[in-house]
Amino acid sequence: LIQERASPDGSCLSPARSTRAGRLFSADEVSEIGRSVASGLAYLHTAHRLMHGDVKSANILVSRDLTRVKICDLGVSIGLSADLRKPHDRRIQYEGTDPWRPPETLLRADGDFCESDDDEDGVMHLCDRTDIFAFGLVIWEMLCGDVPHATMHANGDEAYRQALGTRPPLPQLHRDFADLTHVFRCCTEREPDSRPSASQLVLWLGGSPSDIASSPSLDDA
């Protein structure tokens, strides 16, 4: 599911939509990849005060041996305030990709955005935790081997649109995945302030504080 096409020695990174040879990732593999992605997001958020703005499997490159994980495509990244709670430019729009869109980026019937908590009608309320919702759906992809909400297409366009910004259901998983399902649920809380930070996720997924500061996991290209 995570992008994977590499040379035999695992040294080359390039995207290719696939599962790993037709099988899903193990719990350890999901944790390892998730930790690397969270580390990259933590570095982006804290060191550069940037929100990625389009976290999804297609923007995560993984070597065949899983030893190298990179976040790519910062073309729609958004500069954040010092406290990471809002964009520098409040008029900016979240580009993202529909299946991974957080609720606060979706327009309501009244013309305002979900999770609006002030009087600025028509303004997206974006912050570092906007990336975290999309990260949670990447975890879901690795657990389920599918694009979020893909099955809703069969129920029509309106059902699909209603599903966007919600937490897709998980199948019955082995108890080995219990911690990961907890991470997924925390990341996909509807209220942004209820989601963990990227730095917290690094620790939850088995990393250390040094992973947050020294392992950016960002594509240099």
PDB file of C-alpha atoms in Angstrom:
ATOM      1  CA  LEU A   1       0.000   0.000   0.000  1.00  0.00           C
ATOM      2  CA  ILE A   2       2.721   2.465   0.903  1.00  0.00           C
ATOM      3  CA  GLN A   3       4.634   3.447  -2.196  1.00  0.00           C
ATOM      4  CA  GLU A   4       7.246   0.858  -2.940  1.00  0.00           C
ATOM      5  CA  ARG A   5       9.510   0.231  -5.865  1.00  0.00           C
ATOM      6  CA  ALA A   6      13.205  -0.022  -5.188  1.00  0.00           C
ATOM      7  CA  SER A   7      16.398  -1.475  -6.577  1.00  0.00           C
ATOM      8  CA  PRO A   8      17.347  -4.913  -5.176  1.00  0.00           C
ATOM      9  CA  ASP A   9      19.646  -3.367  -2.588  1.00  0.00           C
ATOM     10  CA  GLY A  10      16.891  -1.060  -1.377  1.00  0.00           C
ATOM     11  CA  SER A  11      18.841   2.064  -2.289  1.00  0.00           C
ATOM     12  CA  CYS A  12      16.411   3.633  -4.756  1.00  0.00           C
ATOM     13  CA  LEU A  13      13.137   5.217  -3.728  1.00  0.00           C
ATOM     14  CA  SER A  14      10.247   5.791  -6.144  1.00  0.00           C
ATOM     15  CA  PRO A  15       6.471   5.596  -5.865  1.00  0.00           C
ATOM     16  CA  ALA A  16       4.344   2.666  -7.015  1.00  0.00           C
ATOM     17  CA  ARG A  17       0.872   1.955  -5.626  1.00  0.00           C
ATOM     18  CA  SER A  18       0.949  -1.584  -4.275  1.00  0.00           C
ATOM     19  CA  THR A  19       0.819  -3.761  -1.225  1.00  0.00           C
ATOM     20  CA  ARG A  20       3.938  -5.689  -0.350  1.00  0.00           C
ATOM     21  CA  ALA A  21       3.774  -8.521  -2.881  1.00  0.00           C
ATOM     22  CA  GLY A  22       0.053  -8.930  -2.315  1.00  0.00           C
ATOM     23  CA  ARG A  23       0.131  -9.035   1.481  1.00  0.00           C
ATOM     24  CA  LEU A  24      -0.551  -6.446   4.140  1.00  0.00           C
ATOM     25  CA  PHE A  25       2.098  -5.040   6.422  1.00  0.00           C
ATOM     26  CA  SER A  26       2.786  -6.683   9.772  1.00  0.00           C
ATOM     27  CA  ALA A  27       2.208  -4.760  12.993  1.00  0.00           C
ATOM     28  CA  ASP A  28       5.956  -4.194  13.380  1.00  0.00           C
ATOM     29  CA  GLU A  29       6.216  -2.914   9.805  1.00  0.00           C
ATOM     30  CA  VAL A  30       3.308  -0.505  10.261  1.00  0.00           C
ATOM     31  CA  SER A  31       4.887   0.776  13.474  1.00  0.00           C
ATOM     32  CA  GLU A  32       8.290   1.201  11.851  1.00  0.00           C
ATOM     33  CA  ILE A  33       6.965   3.043   8.807  1.00  0.00           C
ATOM     34  CA  GLY A  34       4.536   5.081  10.892  1.00  0.00           C
ATOM     35  CA  ARG A  35       7.305   6.107  13.280  1.00  0.00           C
ATOM     36  CA  SER A  36       9.469   7.328  10.382  1.00  0.00           C
ATOM     37  CA  VAL A  37       6.595   9.296   8.869  1.00  0.00           C
ATOM     38  CA  ALA A  38       5.687  10.809  12.249  1.00  0.00           C
ATOM     39  CA  SER A  39       9.339  11.751  12.735  1.00  0.00           C
ATOM     40  CA  GLY A  40       9.343  13.547   9.392  1.00  0.00           C
ATOM     41  CA  LEU A  41       6.141  15.394  10.248  1.00  0.00           C
ATOM     42  CA  ALA A  42       7.471  16.352  13.683  1.00  0.00           C
ATOM     43  CA  TYR A  43      10.580  17.796  12.060  1.00  0.00           C
ATOM     44  CA  LEU A  44       8.503  19.657   9.486  1.00  0.00           C
ATOM     45  CA  HIS A  45       6.140  21.049  12.127  1.00  0.00           C
ATOM     46  CA  THR A  46       8.617  22.007  14.845  1.00  0.00           C
ATOM     47  CA  ALA A  47      11.806  22.868  12.959  1.00  0.00           C
ATOM     48  CA  HIS A  48      10.214  24.582   9.974  1.00  0.00           C
ATOM     49  CA  ARG A  49       6.683  25.436  11.182  1.00  0.00           C
ATOM     50  CA  LEU A  50       5.239  23.904   8.048  1.00  0.00           C
ATOM     51  CA  MET A  51       2.153  21.777   7.575  1.00  0.00           C
ATOM     52  CA  HIS A  52       2.672  19.229   4.787  1.00  0.00           C
ATOM     53  CA  GLY A  53      -0.857  19.678   3.496  1.00  0.00           C
ATOM     54  CA  ASP A  54      -1.187  16.444   1.504  1.00  0.00           C
ATOM     55  CA  VAL A  55      -0.217  13.480   3.674  1.00  0.00           C
ATOM     56  CA  LYS A  56      -1.184  10.258   1.868  1.00  0.00           C
ATOM     57  CA  SER A  57       0.433   6.993   0.832  1.00  0.00           C
ATOM     58  CA  ALA A  58       1.357   8.367  -2.607  1.00  0.00           C
ATOM     59  CA  ASN A  59       3.590  10.935  -0.894  1.00  0.00           C
ATOM     60  CA  ILE A  60       5.475   8.398   1.209  1.00  0.00           C
ATOM     61  CA  LEU A  61       8.386   6.561  -0.374  1.00  0.00           C
ATOM     62  CA  VAL A  62       9.585   3.294   1.134  1.00  0.00           C
ATOM     63  CA  SER A  63      12.543   1.164   0.094  1.00  0.00           C
ATOM     64  CA  ARG A  64      11.942  -2.517  -0.541  1.00  0.00           C
ATOM     65  CA  ASP A  65      13.663  -3.523   2.684  1.00  0.00           C
ATOM     66  CA  LEU A  66      11.732  -0.854   4.669  1.00  0.00           C
ATOM     67  CA  THR A  67      14.957   0.689   5.973  1.00  0.00           C
ATOM     68  CA  ARG A  68      14.348   4.019   4.229  1.00  0.00           C
ATOM     69  CA  VAL A  69      11.126   5.983   4.493  1.00  0.00           C
ATOM     70  CA  LYS A  70      10.738   9.478   3.054  1.00  0.00           C
ATOM     71  CA  ILE A  71       7.906  11.996   2.915  1.00  0.00           C
ATOM     72  CA  CYS A  72       7.815  13.741  -0.453  1.00  0.00           C
ATOM     73  CA  ASP A  73       5.928  16.487  -2.328  1.00  0.00           C
ATOM     74  CA  LEU A  74       5.914  19.624  -0.209  1.00  0.00           C
ATOM     75  CA  GLY A  75       4.381  21.608  -3.061  1.00  0.00           C
ATOM     76  CA  VAL A  76       1.204  22.450  -1.140  1.00  0.00           C
ATOM     77  CA  SER A  77       2.780  22.872   2.303  1.00  0.00           C
ATOM     78  CA  ILE A  78       1.443  25.686   4.478  1.00  0.00           C
ATOM     79  CA  GLY A  79       3.416  27.964   6.795  1.00  0.00           C
ATOM     80  CA  LEU A  80       2.193  27.900  10.396  1.00  0.00           C
ATOM     81  CA  SER A  81       2.312  30.316  13.307  1.00  0.00           C
ATOM     82  CA  ALA A  82       4.878  29.855  16.075  1.00  0.00           C
ATOM     83  CA  ASP A  83       2.386  27.870  18.174  1.00  0.00           C
ATOM     84  CA  LEU A  84       1.418  25.723  15.125  1.00  0.00           C
ATOM     85  CA  ARG A  85      -2.255  26.538  15.724  1.00  0.00           C
ATOM     86  CA  LYS A  86      -3.003  28.520  12.545  1.00  0.00           C
ATOM     87  CA  PRO A  87      -1.535  29.359   9.125  1.00  0.00           C
ATOM     88  CA  HIS A  88       0.440  32.562   8.585  1.00  0.00           C
ATOM     89  CA  ASP A  89      -2.165  33.471   5.972  1.00  0.00           C
ATOM     90  CA  ARG A  90      -5.650  32.696   7.299  1.00  0.00           C
ATOM     91  CA  ARG A  91      -7.082  32.930   3.773  1.00  0.00           C
ATOM     92  CA  ILE A  92      -5.040  30.009   2.506  1.00  0.00           C
ATOM     93  CA  GLN A  93      -6.886  26.899   1.358  1.00  0.00           C
ATOM     94  CA  TYR A  94      -5.986  23.290   2.096  1.00  0.00           C
ATOM     95  CA  GLU A  95      -5.303  21.480  -1.177  1.00  0.00           C
ATOM     96  CA  GLY A  96      -4.916  17.884   0.028  1.00  0.00           C
ATOM     97  CA  THR A  97      -6.521  14.832  -1.600  1.00  0.00           C
ATOM     98  CA  ASP A  98     -10.164  13.978  -0.944  1.00  0.00           C
ATOM     99  CA  PRO A  99      -9.954  10.525   0.728  1.00  0.00           C
ATOM    100  CA  TRP A 100      -7.457  11.859   3.303  1.00  0.00           C
ATOM    101  CA  ARG A 101      -9.119  15.212   3.966  1.00  0.00           C
ATOM    102  CA  PRO A 102      -9.660  16.121   7.648  1.00  0.00           C
ATOM    103  CA  PRO A 103     -13.120  17.390   8.662  1.00  0.00           C
ATOM    104  CA  GLU A 104     -11.882  20.938   9.268  1.00  0.00           C
ATOM    105  CA  THR A 105     -11.039  21.249   5.552  1.00  0.00           C
ATOM    106  CA  LEU A 106     -14.528  20.323   4.327  1.00  0.00           C
ATOM    107  CA  LEU A 107     -17.223  22.866   3.521  1.00  0.00           C
ATOM    108  CA  ARG A 108     -20.526  22.506   5.377  1.00  0.00           C
ATOM    109  CA  ALA A 109     -23.944  23.135   3.874  1.00  0.00           C
ATOM    110  CA  ASP A 110     -24.019  26.607   5.474  1.00  0.00           C
ATOM    111  CA  GLY A 111     -20.901  27.644   3.579  1.00  0.00           C
ATOM    112  CA  ASP A 112     -18.583  27.495   6.589  1.00  0.00           C
ATOM    113  CA  PHE A 113     -15.992  24.853   7.391  1.00  0.00           C
ATOM    114  CA  CYS A 114     -16.350  22.054   9.908  1.00  0.00           C
ATOM    115  CA  GLU A 115     -14.839  22.631  13.352  1.00  0.00           C
ATOM    116  CA  SER A 116     -15.084  26.422  12.992  1.00  0.00           C
ATOM    117  CA  ASP A 117     -14.790  27.982  16.449  1.00  0.00           C
ATOM    118  CA  ASP A 118     -14.774  31.703  15.725  1.00  0.00           C
ATOM    119  CA  ASP A 119     -16.547  34.307  13.627  1.00  0.00           C
ATOM    120  CA  GLU A 120     -14.412  34.020  10.492  1.00  0.00           C
ATOM    121  CA  ASP A 121     -16.942  32.440   8.159  1.00  0.00           C
ATOM    122  CA  GLY A 122     -15.483  30.705   5.135  1.00  0.00           C
ATOM    123  CA  VAL A 123     -12.018  30.366   6.696  1.00  0.00           C
ATOM    124  CA  MET A 124     -10.359  26.973   7.103  1.00  0.00           C
ATOM    125  CA  HIS A 125      -9.067  26.422  10.637  1.00  0.00           C
ATOM    126  CA  LEU A 126      -5.818  24.640   9.883  1.00  0.00           C
ATOM    127  CA  CYS A 127      -3.016  23.628  12.240  1.00  0.00           C
ATOM    128  CA  ASP A 128      -0.346  20.958  12.682  1.00  0.00           C
ATOM    129  CA  ARG A 129      -3.040  18.463  13.759  1.00  0.00           C
ATOM    130  CA  THR A 130      -4.620  18.731  10.302  1.00  0.00           C
ATOM    131  CA  ASP A 131      -1.686  16.650   9.030  1.00  0.00           C
ATOM    132  CA  ILE A 132      -2.257  14.197  11.878  1.00  0.00           C
ATOM    133  CA  PHE A 133      -5.762  13.254  10.710  1.00  0.00           C
ATOM    134  CA  ALA A 134      -4.371  12.397   7.270  1.00  0.00           C
ATOM    135  CA  PHE A 135      -1.519  10.475   8.927  1.00  0.00           C
ATOM    136  CA  GLY A 136      -4.119   8.404  10.764  1.00  0.00           C
ATOM    137  CA  LEU A 137      -5.666   7.470   7.437  1.00  0.00           C
ATOM    138  CA  VAL A 138      -2.243   6.373   6.165  1.00  0.00           C
ATOM    139  CA  ILE A 139      -2.088   4.045   9.171  1.00  0.00           C
ATOM    140  CA  TRP A 140      -5.554   2.809   8.146  1.00  0.00           C
ATOM    141  CA  GLU A 141      -4.267   2.170   4.607  1.00  0.00           C
ATOM    142  CA  MET A 142      -1.463  -0.018   5.937  1.00  0.00           C
ATOM    143  CA  LEU A 143      -3.876  -1.917   8.157  1.00  0.00           C
ATOM    144  CA  CYS A 144      -6.540  -2.419   5.484  1.00  0.00           C
ATOM    145  CA  GLY A 145      -4.755  -2.359   2.128  1.00  0.00           C
ATOM    146  CA  ASP A 146      -7.172   0.090   0.511  1.00  0.00           C
ATOM    147  CA  VAL A 147      -7.751   3.796  -0.078  1.00  0.00           C
ATOM    148  CA  PRO A 148      -9.894   5.406   2.651  1.00  0.00           C
ATOM    149  CA  HIS A 149     -13.622   5.482   1.817  1.00  0.00           C
ATOM    150  CA  ALA A 150     -13.078   3.711  -1.528  1.00  0.00           C
ATOM    151  CA  THR A 151     -15.960   1.297  -0.897  1.00  0.00           C
ATOM    152  CA  MET A 152     -18.364   4.224  -0.508  1.00  0.00           C
ATOM    153  CA  HIS A 153     -18.216   4.927  -4.248  1.00  0.00           C
ATOM    154  CA  ALA A 154     -20.567   1.979  -4.769  1.00  0.00           C
ATOM    155  CA  ASN A 155     -23.220   3.841  -2.747  1.00  0.00           C
ATOM    156  CA  GLY A 156     -23.135   6.915  -4.977  1.00  0.00           C
ATOM    157  CA  ASP A 157     -21.372  10.264  -5.029  1.00  0.00           C
ATOM    158  CA  GLU A 158     -23.376  11.749  -2.165  1.00  0.00           C
ATOM    159  CA  ALA A 159     -22.565   8.850   0.169  1.00  0.00           C
ATOM    160  CA  TYR A 160     -18.901   9.176  -0.748  1.00  0.00           C
ATOM    161  CA  ARG A 161     -18.878  12.918  -0.080  1.00  0.00           C
ATOM    162  CA  GLN A 162     -20.576  12.355   3.282  1.00  0.00           C
ATOM    163  CA  ALA A 163     -17.894   9.830   4.222  1.00  0.00           C
ATOM    164  CA  LEU A 164     -15.029  12.256   3.640  1.00  0.00           C
ATOM    165  CA  GLY A 165     -13.563  13.628   6.847  1.00  0.00           C
ATOM    166  CA  THR A 166     -14.870  10.713   8.899  1.00  0.00           C
ATOM    167  CA  ARG A 167     -13.127   7.739  10.467  1.00  0.00           C
ATOM    168  CA  PRO A 168     -13.447   4.680   8.183  1.00  0.00           C
ATOM    169  CA  PRO A 169     -14.265   1.405   9.946  1.00  0.00           C
ATOM    170  CA  LEU A 170     -11.551  -1.127  10.658  1.00  0.00           C
ATOM    171  CA  PRO A 171     -11.878  -4.828   9.943  1.00  0.00           C
ATOM    172  CA  GLN A 172     -11.369  -7.370  12.700  1.00  0.00           C
ATOM    173  CA  LEU A 173      -7.616  -7.365  13.347  1.00  0.00           C
ATOM    174  CA  HIS A 174      -5.287  -9.588  15.336  1.00  0.00           C
ATOM    175  CA  ARG A 175      -4.481  -8.392  18.850  1.00  0.00           C
ATOM    176  CA  ASP A 176      -0.950  -7.583  17.637  1.00  0.00           C
ATOM    177  CA  PHE A 177      -2.494  -4.503  16.014  1.00  0.00           C
ATOM    178  CA  ALA A 178      -4.255  -3.231  19.163  1.00  0.00           C
ATOM    179  CA  ASP A 179      -1.798  -0.390  19.812  1.00  0.00           C
ATOM    180  CA  LEU A 180      -1.933   0.669  16.170  1.00  0.00           C
ATOM    181  CA  THR A 181      -5.717   0.780  16.117  1.00  0.00           C
ATOM    182  CA  HIS A 182      -5.525   3.022  19.194  1.00  0.00           C
ATOM    183  CA  VAL A 183      -3.100   5.317  17.347  1.00  0.00           C
ATOM    184  CA  PHE A 184      -5.431   5.378  14.342  1.00  0.00           C
ATOM    185  CA  ARG A 185      -8.440   6.300  16.465  1.00  0.00           C
ATOM    186  CA  CYS A 186      -6.588   9.064  18.309  1.00  0.00           C
ATOM    187  CA  CYS A 187      -5.283  10.563  15.065  1.00  0.00           C
ATOM    188  CA  THR A 188      -8.734  10.618  13.490  1.00  0.00           C
ATOM    189  CA  GLU A 189     -10.583  12.385  16.293  1.00  0.00           C
ATOM    190  CA  ARG A 190     -12.944  14.955  14.784  1.00  0.00           C
ATOM    191  CA  GLU A 191     -11.707  17.786  17.006  1.00  0.00           C
ATOM    192  CA  PRO A 192      -8.113  18.755  16.023  1.00  0.00           C
ATOM    193  CA  ASP A 193      -7.100  19.528  19.614  1.00  0.00           C
ATOM    194  CA  SER A 194      -7.968  15.938  20.574  1.00  0.00           C
ATOM    195  CA  ARG A 195      -5.385  14.515  18.171  1.00  0.00           C
ATOM    196  CA  PRO A 196      -1.790  13.851  19.258  1.00  0.00           C
ATOM    197  CA  SER A 197       1.115  15.874  17.941  1.00  0.00           C
ATOM    198  CA  ALA A 198       3.579  14.297  15.526  1.00  0.00           C
ATOM    199  CA  SER A 199       6.200  14.301  18.291  1.00  0.00           C
ATOM    200  CA  GLN A 200       3.861  12.355  20.572  1.00  0.00           C
ATOM    201  CA  LEU A 201       3.263   9.846  17.793  1.00  0.00           C
ATOM    202  CA  VAL A 202       6.983   9.181  17.417  1.00  0.00           C
ATOM    203  CA  LEU A 203       7.078   8.135  21.071  1.00  0.00           C
ATOM    204  CA  TRP A 204       3.811   6.171  20.891  1.00  0.00           C
ATOM    205  CA  LEU A 205       5.179   4.196  17.947  1.00  0.00           C
ATOM    206  CA  GLY A 206       8.314   3.161  19.785  1.00  0.00           C
ATOM    207  CA  GLY A 207      10.692   5.991  18.981  1.00  0.00           C
ATOM    208  CA  SER A 208      12.810   8.194  21.234  1.00  0.00           C
ATOM    209  CA  PRO A 209      13.157  11.985  21.598  1.00  0.00           C
ATOM    210  CA  SER A 210      16.320  11.849  19.463  1.00  0.00           C
ATOM    211  CA  ASP A 211      14.255  10.471  16.568  1.00  0.00           C
ATOM    212  CA  ILE A 212      12.210  13.672  16.575  1.00  0.00           C
ATOM    213  CA  ALA A 213      15.207  15.982  16.354  1.00  0.00           C
ATOM    214  CA  SER A 214      17.652  14.050  14.192  1.00  0.00           C
ATOM    215  CA  SER A 215      15.646  12.020  11.676  1.00  0.00           C
ATOM    216  CA  PRO A 216      13.687  14.333   9.382  1.00  0.00           C
ATOM    217  CA  SER A 217      12.606  11.589   6.957  1.00  0.00           C
ATOM    218  CA  LEU A 218      11.962  14.203   4.287  1.00  0.00           C
ATOM    219  CA  ASP A 219      12.743  13.715   0.616  1.00  0.00           C
ATOM    220  CA  ASP A 220      15.564  16.003  -0.486  1.00  0.00           C
ATOM    221  CA  ALA A 221      14.214  16.280  -4.005  1.00  0.00           C
TER     222      ALA A 221
END
